PDB file of C-alpha atoms in Angstrom:
ATOM      1  CA  MET A 263      39.458  96.841 100.889  1.00  0.00           C
ATOM      2  CA  GLU A 264      41.245  94.934  99.077  1.00  0.00           C
ATOM      3  CA  ASN A 265      42.708  91.268  97.350  1.00  0.00           C
ATOM      4  CA  SER A 266      45.366  90.705 100.153  1.00  0.00           C
ATOM      5  CA  LYS A 267      48.492  89.528  99.495  1.00  0.00           C
ATOM      6  CA  ILE A 268      48.810  87.820 103.300  1.00  0.00           C
ATOM      7  CA  GLN A 269      48.133  84.426 102.275  1.00  0.00           C
ATOM      8  CA  TRP A 270      46.097  83.353 105.088  1.00  0.00           C
ATOM      9  CA  THR A 271      43.693  85.448 104.033  1.00  0.00           C
ATOM     10  CA  ASN A 272      41.630  87.061 101.222  1.00  0.00           C
ATOM     11  CA  TYR A 273      41.051  90.430 101.809  1.00  0.00           C
ATOM     12  CA  THR A 274      41.997  93.230 104.266  1.00  0.00           C
ATOM     13  CA  TRP A 275      39.595  95.456 105.635  1.00  0.00           C
ATOM     14  CA  ASN A 276      40.371  98.959 107.741  1.00  0.00           C
ATOM     15  CA  PRO A 277      37.572 100.549 108.733  1.00  0.00           C
ATOM     16  CA  TRP A 278      40.042 102.615 111.223  1.00  0.00           C
ATOM     17  CA  TYR A 279      43.672 103.407 110.389  1.00  0.00           C
ATOM     18  CA  GLY A 280      46.688 104.675 112.572  1.00  0.00           C
ATOM     19  CA  CYS A 281      48.409 102.699 115.435  1.00  0.00           C
ATOM     20  CA  GLN A 282      50.809 103.245 118.163  1.00  0.00           C
ATOM     21  CA  LYS A 283      53.872 100.835 118.846  1.00  0.00           C
ATOM     22  CA  VAL A 284      53.518  98.543 121.771  1.00  0.00           C
ATOM     23  CA  SER A 285      55.828  95.973 121.664  1.00  0.00           C
ATOM     24  CA  PRO A 286      59.331  94.836 120.186  1.00  0.00           C
ATOM     25  CA  GLY A 287      57.132  93.355 117.416  1.00  0.00           C
ATOM     26  CA  CYS A 288      56.021  96.753 116.132  1.00  0.00           C
ATOM     27  CA  LYS A 289      59.628  98.196 115.660  1.00  0.00           C
ATOM     28  CA  TYR A 290      59.718  97.792 112.095  1.00  0.00           C
ATOM     29  CA  CYS A 291      55.510  98.169 111.202  1.00  0.00           C
ATOM     30  CA  TYR A 292      54.862  98.132 107.886  1.00  0.00           C
ATOM     31  CA  MET A 293      51.808  99.927 108.497  1.00  0.00           C
ATOM     32  CA  CYS A 294      54.650 103.048 109.285  1.00  0.00           C
ATOM     33  CA  ARG A 295      56.230 101.883 106.108  1.00  0.00           C
ATOM     34  CA  GLU A 296      53.117 102.372 103.940  1.00  0.00           C
ATOM     35  CA  ARG A 297      52.264 105.573 105.920  1.00  0.00           C
ATOM     36  CA  GLU A 298      55.561 107.220 105.972  1.00  0.00           C
ATOM     37  CA  GLY A 299      54.744 111.048 105.482  1.00  0.00           C
ATOM     38  CA  GLU A 300      52.285 110.767 107.864  1.00  0.00           C
ATOM     39  CA  ASN A 301      51.762 110.841 111.559  1.00  0.00           C
ATOM     40  CA  ALA A 302      50.755 106.888 111.542  1.00  0.00           C
ATOM     41  CA  LYS A 303      50.315 107.822 115.571  1.00  0.00           C
ATOM     42  CA  ASP A 304      46.688 109.204 114.564  1.00  0.00           C
ATOM     43  CA  VAL A 305      44.156 106.797 114.518  1.00  0.00           C
ATOM     44  CA  LYS A 306      41.360 108.066 111.675  1.00  0.00           C
ATOM     45  CA  ARG A 307      37.963 106.447 110.296  1.00  0.00           C
ATOM     46  CA  SER A 308      38.361 105.673 106.932  1.00  0.00           C
ATOM     47  CA  LYS A 309      35.997 107.772 104.844  1.00  0.00           C
ATOM     48  CA  THR A 310      35.421 105.392 101.868  1.00  0.00           C
ATOM     49  CA  LYS A 311      35.948 101.807 103.466  1.00  0.00           C
ATOM     50  CA  PHE A 312      34.437 101.268 106.591  1.00  0.00           C
ATOM     51  CA  ASN A 313      30.962  99.917 105.103  1.00  0.00           C
ATOM     52  CA  TYR A 314      32.992  97.920 102.595  1.00  0.00           C
ATOM     53  CA  PRO A 315      32.272  94.551 103.168  1.00  0.00           C
ATOM     54  CA  ILE A 316      28.369  94.764 102.592  1.00  0.00           C
ATOM     55  CA  GLY A 317      29.099  94.895  98.675  1.00  0.00           C
ATOM     56  CA  ILE A 318      30.873  91.579  99.319  1.00  0.00           C
ATOM     57  CA  LYS A 319      28.552  88.614  98.275  1.00  0.00           C
ATOM     58  CA  GLU A 320      30.740  85.939  98.488  1.00  0.00           C
ATOM     59  CA  PRO A 321      32.089  84.058 101.628  1.00  0.00           C
ATOM     60  CA  LYS A 322      35.748  85.184 102.005  1.00  0.00           C
ATOM     61  CA  LEU A 323      38.377  85.679 104.868  1.00  0.00           C
ATOM     62  CA  ILE A 324      38.428  89.118 105.805  1.00  0.00           C
ATOM     63  CA  PHE A 325      41.399  90.030 107.728  1.00  0.00           C
ATOM     64  CA  THR A 326      40.740  92.943 110.124  1.00  0.00           C
ATOM     65  CA  CYS A 327      42.870  96.646 111.073  1.00  0.00           C
ATOM     66  CA  SER A 328      46.183  95.500 109.189  1.00  0.00           C
ATOM     67  CA  TRP A 329      46.740  99.154 109.448  1.00  0.00           C
ATOM     68  CA  SER A 330      45.310  99.310 113.034  1.00  0.00           C
ATOM     69  CA  ASP A 331      44.062  97.691 116.079  1.00  0.00           C
ATOM     70  CA  TRP A 332      40.402  96.127 116.081  1.00  0.00           C
ATOM     71  CA  PHE A 333      40.851  97.156 120.098  1.00  0.00           C
ATOM     72  CA  ILE A 334      42.916 100.221 120.202  1.00  0.00           C
ATOM     73  CA  PRO A 335      41.100 102.812 122.463  1.00  0.00           C
ATOM     74  CA  GLU A 336      41.267 105.688 119.956  1.00  0.00           C
ATOM     75  CA  ALA A 337      38.986 103.763 118.108  1.00  0.00           C
ATOM     76  CA  ASP A 338      35.707 103.097 120.557  1.00  0.00           C
ATOM     77  CA  GLU A 339      33.180 105.310 118.868  1.00  0.00           C
ATOM     78  CA  TRP A 340      33.591 103.479 115.953  1.00  0.00           C
ATOM     79  CA  ARG A 341      34.041  99.739 117.131  1.00  0.00           C
ATOM     80  CA  ASP A 342      29.810  99.259 117.461  1.00  0.00           C
ATOM     81  CA  GLU A 343      28.800 100.515 114.398  1.00  0.00           C
ATOM     82  CA  ALA A 344      31.805  97.838 112.815  1.00  0.00           C
ATOM     83  CA  TRP A 345      30.651  94.956 114.671  1.00  0.00           C
ATOM     84  CA  GLY A 346      27.205  96.043 113.357  1.00  0.00           C
ATOM     85  CA  ILE A 347      28.603  95.375 109.757  1.00  0.00           C
ATOM     86  CA  ILE A 348      29.912  91.925 111.017  1.00  0.00           C
ATOM     87  CA  LYS A 349      26.623  90.939 112.481  1.00  0.00           C
ATOM     88  CA  LYS A 350      25.129  92.175 108.721  1.00  0.00           C
ATOM     89  CA  THR A 351      27.501  89.687 106.884  1.00  0.00           C
ATOM     90  CA  PRO A 352      27.532  86.196 108.444  1.00  0.00           C
ATOM     91  CA  HIS A 353      28.864  85.140 105.024  1.00  0.00           C
ATOM     92  CA  LEU A 354      32.335  86.409 105.918  1.00  0.00           C
ATOM     93  CA  THR A 355      34.555  85.594 108.265  1.00  0.00           C
ATOM     94  CA  TYR A 356      36.201  88.090 110.237  1.00  0.00           C
ATOM     95  CA  GLN A 357      40.148  87.741 111.411  1.00  0.00           C
ATOM     96  CA  ILE A 358      40.859  89.745 114.070  1.00  0.00           C
ATOM     97  CA  LEU A 359      44.270  89.832 115.473  1.00  0.00           C
ATOM     98  CA  THR A 360      45.371  92.376 118.106  1.00  0.00           C
ATOM     99  CA  LYS A 361      48.525  93.452 120.406  1.00  0.00           C
ATOM    100  CA  ARG A 362      46.042  95.109 123.135  1.00  0.00           C
ATOM    101  CA  PRO A 363      44.138  91.405 123.995  1.00  0.00           C
ATOM    102  CA  GLU A 364      43.627  93.408 127.830  1.00  0.00           C
ATOM    103  CA  ARG A 365      40.972  95.314 126.175  1.00  0.00           C
ATOM    104  CA  ILE A 366      39.214  92.283 123.943  1.00  0.00           C
ATOM    105  CA  LYS A 367      36.522  91.205 126.745  1.00  0.00           C
ATOM    106  CA  GLU A 368      35.492  94.756 127.973  1.00  0.00           C
ATOM    107  CA  ASN A 369      34.554  95.419 123.876  1.00  0.00           C
ATOM    108  CA  LEU A 370      32.787  92.877 122.518  1.00  0.00           C
ATOM    109  CA  PRO A 371      29.488  93.424 121.412  1.00  0.00           C
ATOM    110  CA  PHE A 372      26.517  92.052 123.354  1.00  0.00           C
ATOM    111  CA  ASN A 373      25.408  88.784 122.635  1.00  0.00           C
ATOM    112  CA  PHE A 374      28.658  88.090 121.207  1.00  0.00           C
ATOM    113  CA  GLU A 375      28.490  84.278 121.129  1.00  0.00           C
ATOM    114  CA  SER A 376      26.088  84.723 118.102  1.00  0.00           C
ATOM    115  CA  TYR A 377      28.419  86.049 116.053  1.00  0.00           C
ATOM    116  CA  LYS A 378      29.330  83.118 114.359  1.00  0.00           C
ATOM    117  CA  ASN A 379      31.598  84.477 112.152  1.00  0.00           C
ATOM    118  CA  VAL A 380      34.330  85.911 114.106  1.00  0.00           C
ATOM    119  CA  TRP A 381      37.892  84.122 115.004  1.00  0.00           C
ATOM    120  CA  ILE A 382      40.286  86.608 116.977  1.00  0.00           C
ATOM    121  CA  GLY A 383      44.034  86.230 117.731  1.00  0.00           C
ATOM    122  CA  VAL A 384      46.655  87.933 119.677  1.00  0.00           C
ATOM    123  CA  SER A 385      50.362  88.896 118.299  1.00  0.00           C
ATOM    124  CA  VAL A 386      52.982  87.161 119.918  1.00  0.00           C
ATOM    125  CA  GLU A 387      56.416  87.421 118.646  1.00  0.00           C
ATOM    126  CA  ASN A 388      58.957  86.002 121.584  1.00  0.00           C
ATOM    127  CA  GLN A 389      58.672  84.489 124.919  1.00  0.00           C
ATOM    128  CA  ASP A 390      58.176  87.641 126.640  1.00  0.00           C
ATOM    129  CA  TYR A 391      54.702  88.167 125.212  1.00  0.00           C
ATOM    130  CA  ILE A 392      53.372  84.563 125.659  1.00  0.00           C
ATOM    131  CA  SER A 393      50.912  86.321 128.100  1.00  0.00           C
ATOM    132  CA  ARG A 394      48.831  87.790 125.686  1.00  0.00           C
ATOM    133  CA  LEU A 395      47.316  84.012 125.200  1.00  0.00           C
ATOM    134  CA  ASP A 396      45.624  84.072 128.584  1.00  0.00           C
ATOM    135  CA  TYR A 397      43.227  86.672 127.618  1.00  0.00           C
ATOM    136  CA  LEU A 398      41.880  84.464 124.771  1.00  0.00           C
ATOM    137  CA  GLN A 399      41.068  81.829 127.544  1.00  0.00           C
ATOM    138  CA  ASP A 400      36.837  81.099 127.567  1.00  0.00           C
ATOM    139  CA  LEU A 401      36.156  83.310 124.601  1.00  0.00           C
ATOM    140  CA  PRO A 402      32.735  81.864 122.707  1.00  0.00           C
ATOM    141  CA  CYS A 403      35.110  81.690 118.934  1.00  0.00           C
ATOM    142  CA  VAL A 404      37.702  80.384 116.608  1.00  0.00           C
ATOM    143  CA  THR A 405      41.002  82.109 118.794  1.00  0.00           C
ATOM    144  CA  PHE A 406      44.313  81.699 117.153  1.00  0.00           C
ATOM    145  CA  ALA A 407      47.991  83.075 117.765  1.00  0.00           C
ATOM    146  CA  SER A 408      50.013  85.041 115.432  1.00  0.00           C
ATOM    147  CA  PHE A 409      54.010  84.118 115.758  1.00  0.00           C
ATOM    148  CA  GLU A 410      54.515  86.895 113.499  1.00  0.00           C
ATOM    149  CA  PRO A 411      57.583  88.750 113.241  1.00  0.00           C
ATOM    150  CA  LEU A 412      58.742  85.466 115.121  1.00  0.00           C
ATOM    151  CA  ILE A 413      62.017  87.189 116.587  1.00  0.00           C
ATOM    152  CA  GLY A 414      63.114  84.734 119.490  1.00  0.00           C
ATOM    153  CA  PRO A 415      62.114  81.458 120.052  1.00  0.00           C
ATOM    154  CA  ILE A 416      58.428  80.496 122.390  1.00  0.00           C
ATOM    155  CA  HIS A 417      58.032  77.778 124.599  1.00  0.00           C
ATOM    156  CA  TRP A 418      54.974  75.762 124.001  1.00  0.00           C
ATOM    157  CA  ASN A 419      52.472  75.691 127.101  1.00  0.00           C
ATOM    158  CA  ALA A 420      48.936  74.732 127.957  1.00  0.00           C
ATOM    159  CA  SER A 421      47.322  77.858 127.036  1.00  0.00           C
ATOM    160  CA  MET A 422      48.505  77.276 123.218  1.00  0.00           C
ATOM    161  CA  SER A 423      47.099  73.473 123.576  1.00  0.00           C
ATOM    162  CA  ASN A 424      43.672  75.750 123.420  1.00  0.00           C
ATOM    163  CA  LEU A 425      44.013  77.719 120.466  1.00  0.00           C
ATOM    164  CA  ASP A 426      42.217  76.746 117.661  1.00  0.00           C
ATOM    165  CA  TRP A 427      44.690  78.110 115.109  1.00  0.00           C
ATOM    166  CA  CYS A 428      48.520  79.415 114.729  1.00  0.00           C
ATOM    167  CA  ILE A 429      50.279  81.402 111.794  1.00  0.00           C
ATOM    168  CA  ILE A 430      53.914  81.264 111.726  1.00  0.00           C
ATOM    169  CA  GLY A 431      56.017  84.275 110.019  1.00  0.00           C
ATOM    170  CA  GLY A 432      59.679  85.812 109.975  1.00  0.00           C
ATOM    171  CA  GLU A 433      59.770  89.558 109.479  1.00  0.00           C
ATOM    172  CA  SER A 434      60.351  91.192 105.948  1.00  0.00           C
ATOM    173  CA  GLY A 435      61.961  94.454 105.520  1.00  0.00           C
ATOM    174  CA  ASN A 436      64.657  96.428 103.878  1.00  0.00           C
ATOM    175  CA  ASP A 437      68.300  96.279 104.039  1.00  0.00           C
ATOM    176  CA  PHE A 438      68.527  99.927 104.507  1.00  0.00           C
ATOM    177  CA  GLY A 439      66.653 102.632 105.976  1.00  0.00           C
ATOM    178  CA  ASN A 440      64.006 103.017 109.092  1.00  0.00           C
ATOM    179  CA  TYR A 441      62.225  99.424 108.204  1.00  0.00           C
ATOM    180  CA  ARG A 442      64.860  96.853 108.467  1.00  0.00           C
ATOM    181  CA  TYR A 443      64.322  93.346 109.262  1.00  0.00           C
ATOM    182  CA  ARG A 444      65.252  90.962 112.103  1.00  0.00           C
ATOM    183  CA  ASN A 445      66.175  87.016 111.564  1.00  0.00           C
ATOM    184  CA  MET A 446      63.950  84.055 112.523  1.00  0.00           C
ATOM    185  CA  GLU A 447      65.809  81.031 113.190  1.00  0.00           C
ATOM    186  CA  LEU A 448      64.385  78.144 111.056  1.00  0.00           C
ATOM    187  CA  SER A 449      64.478  76.393 114.485  1.00  0.00           C
ATOM    188  CA  TRP A 450      62.227  78.491 116.141  1.00  0.00           C
ATOM    189  CA  ALA A 451      59.423  77.868 113.411  1.00  0.00           C
ATOM    190  CA  GLY A 452      59.894  74.283 113.111  1.00  0.00           C
ATOM    191  CA  ASP A 453      59.663  73.931 117.115  1.00  0.00           C
ATOM    192  CA  LEU A 454      56.475  75.597 116.596  1.00  0.00           C
ATOM    193  CA  VAL A 455      55.473  73.428 113.560  1.00  0.00           C
ATOM    194  CA  LEU A 456      56.584  70.285 115.537  1.00  0.00           C
ATOM    195  CA  ASN A 457      54.840  70.967 118.768  1.00  0.00           C
ATOM    196  CA  ALA A 458      51.287  72.274 117.061  1.00  0.00           C
ATOM    197  CA  LYS A 459      51.566  68.628 115.095  1.00  0.00           C
ATOM    198  CA  LYS A 460      51.556  67.045 118.549  1.00  0.00           C
ATOM    199  CA  ASN A 461      48.781  69.028 120.001  1.00  0.00           C
ATOM    200  CA  ASN A 462      46.384  68.930 116.776  1.00  0.00           C
ATOM    201  CA  LEU A 463      46.935  72.509 116.585  1.00  0.00           C
ATOM    202  CA  PRO A 464      46.313  73.483 112.776  1.00  0.00           C
ATOM    203  CA  CYS A 465      49.143  75.551 111.679  1.00  0.00           C
ATOM    204  CA  PHE A 466      49.887  78.209 108.965  1.00  0.00           C
ATOM    205  CA  VAL A 467      53.829  79.065 108.119  1.00  0.00           C
ATOM    206  CA  LYS A 468      53.352  82.232 106.165  1.00  0.00           C
ATOM    207  CA  GLN A 469      56.688  83.302 105.243  1.00  0.00           C
ATOM    208  CA  LEU A 470      60.448  82.943 106.219  1.00  0.00           C
ATOM    209  CA  GLY A 471      61.505  86.094 106.618  1.00  0.00           C
ATOM    210  CA  THR A 472      63.523  88.903 104.371  1.00  0.00           C
ATOM    211  CA  SER A 473      66.901  87.002 106.244  1.00  0.00           C
ATOM    212  CA  GLN A 474      66.125  83.656 105.923  1.00  0.00           C
ATOM    213  CA  ALA A 475      64.995  84.267 102.315  1.00  0.00           C
ATOM    214  CA  LYS A 476      68.120  85.524 101.554  1.00  0.00           C
ATOM    215  CA  ASN A 477      70.071  82.623 103.304  1.00  0.00           C
ATOM    216  CA  LEU A 478      67.850  80.270 101.382  1.00  0.00           C
ATOM    217  CA  GLY A 479      68.148  81.631  98.080  1.00  0.00           C
ATOM    218  CA  LEU A 480      64.372  81.864  97.891  1.00  0.00           C
ATOM    219  CA  ALA A 481      62.442  84.024  94.835  1.00  0.00           C
ATOM    220  CA  ASP A 482      59.882  85.284  96.688  1.00  0.00           C
ATOM    221  CA  ARG A 483      60.347  85.895 100.245  1.00  0.00           C
ATOM    222  CA  HIS A 484      57.005  86.692 101.226  1.00  0.00           C
ATOM    223  CA  GLY A 485      56.536  82.797 100.994  1.00  0.00           C
ATOM    224  CA  GLY A 486      54.343  83.155  97.874  1.00  0.00           C
ATOM    225  CA  SER A 487      55.659  79.649  97.154  1.00  0.00           C
ATOM    226  CA  ILE A 488      55.834  77.101 100.155  1.00  0.00           C
ATOM    227  CA  THR A 489      57.488  74.575  98.099  1.00  0.00           C
ATOM    228  CA  GLU A 490      60.663  76.667  98.403  1.00  0.00           C
ATOM    229  CA  PHE A 491      60.549  76.157 101.899  1.00  0.00           C
ATOM    230  CA  PRO A 492      62.606  73.285 104.143  1.00  0.00           C
ATOM    231  CA  GLN A 493      59.877  70.526 103.572  1.00  0.00           C
ATOM    232  CA  ASN A 494      58.893  70.646 107.624  1.00  0.00           C
ATOM    233  CA  LEU A 495      58.211  74.035 107.449  1.00  0.00           C
ATOM    234  CA  GLN A 496      55.842  73.232 104.168  1.00  0.00           C
ATOM    235  CA  VAL A 497      52.771  73.663 106.245  1.00  0.00           C
ATOM    236  CA  ARG A 498      49.447  75.383 105.337  1.00  0.00           C
ATOM    237  CA  GLU A 499      46.398  74.552 107.573  1.00  0.00           C
ATOM    238  CA  TYR A 500      43.156  76.327 108.983  1.00  0.00           C
ATOM    239  CA  PRO A 501      41.082  75.628 111.947  1.00  0.00           C
ATOM    240  CA  GLY A 502      39.578  72.460 111.757  1.00  0.00           C
ATOM    241  CA  LEU A 503      35.722  73.964 112.335  1.00  0.00           C
ATOM    242  CA  TYR A 504      36.744  76.495 108.976  1.00  0.00           C
ATOM    243  CA  VAL A 505      37.837  73.095 107.038  1.00  0.00           C
ATOM    244  CA  GLN A 506      34.656  71.238 108.235  1.00  0.00           C
ATOM    245  CA  LYS A 507      32.253  74.246 106.954  1.00  0.00           C
ATOM    246  CA  CYS A 508      34.148  74.517 103.489  1.00  0.00           C
ATOM    247  CA  LYS A 509      33.709  70.833 103.171  1.00  0.00           C
ATOM    248  CA  ASN A 510      29.730  71.143 103.581  1.00  0.00           C
ATOM    249  CA  ARG A 511      30.170  74.204 101.036  1.00  0.00           C
ATOM    250  CA  THR A 512      28.409  76.752 103.463  1.00  0.00           C
ATOM    251  CA  CYS A 513      32.082  78.350 103.622  1.00  0.00           C
ATOM    252  CA  ALA A 514      32.908  77.282  99.908  1.00  0.00           C
ATOM    253  CA  ASP A 515      35.849  79.482  98.616  1.00  0.00           C
ATOM    254  CA  GLN A 516      37.395  78.839  95.456  1.00  0.00           C
ATOM    255  CA  GLN A 517      40.576  81.299  96.056  1.00  0.00           C
ATOM    256  CA  LEU A 518      41.454  78.867  99.519  1.00  0.00           C
ATOM    257  CA  LYS A 519      43.734  76.259  98.808  1.00  0.00           C
ATOM    258  CA  LEU A 520      43.076  73.764 102.018  1.00  0.00           C
ATOM    259  CA  ASP A 521      44.581  70.715 102.199  1.00  0.00           C
ATOM    260  CA  PHE A 522      41.343  68.123 103.093  1.00  0.00           C
TER     261      PHE A 522
END
């Protein structure tokens, strides 16, 4: 558990770590970069961080498995215990993002509709993986898509209109070595933002990626200041239900800067 540099969350929680690449979006995965020298494919239970959320007393957003996948098969033996931690901490909001959506429904806990503090999302890096959104249909929770790293244009469809939230981001990486980056055209991000607005879908533009950061001369390539973005991409919204709760002070968080 740590204070996260990811703009749309407060903390990251990795009860296990290690993963395998499943699609083009994984090519330059930062988990592999951070754990270079180890076998990143080995999925291991954390020895020190598994129960960490229990100690967090204030309402926070928790992004789960930034170094793995919540629904990865190798974690099947630990997942029920991790669900139990989520159930014990209703004041925390858990953001679960997966590239294995076909495993979602068979790995939800009993009586999942009572878990009011869980958001489930899928990563969609280009049009070829838009079908991942279909697995979010009928889930009794906040659902979202992460269009990051956005490495190709995505055409709006009905399944996107049924979401509660979307994230947009370009790819970060290095100019040399094994962990580089691909370009995100500003028009790809702009089209998603425009369609999100048309369909009343809250949208969060996280970063423009290394390529556009260099092209535009941004001081922070990781999106630390959205005032550097083109005006049409200066959008950072949260799901409506979450914002309403914050207005009612049931999940007030001074670290979040929400546009009410």
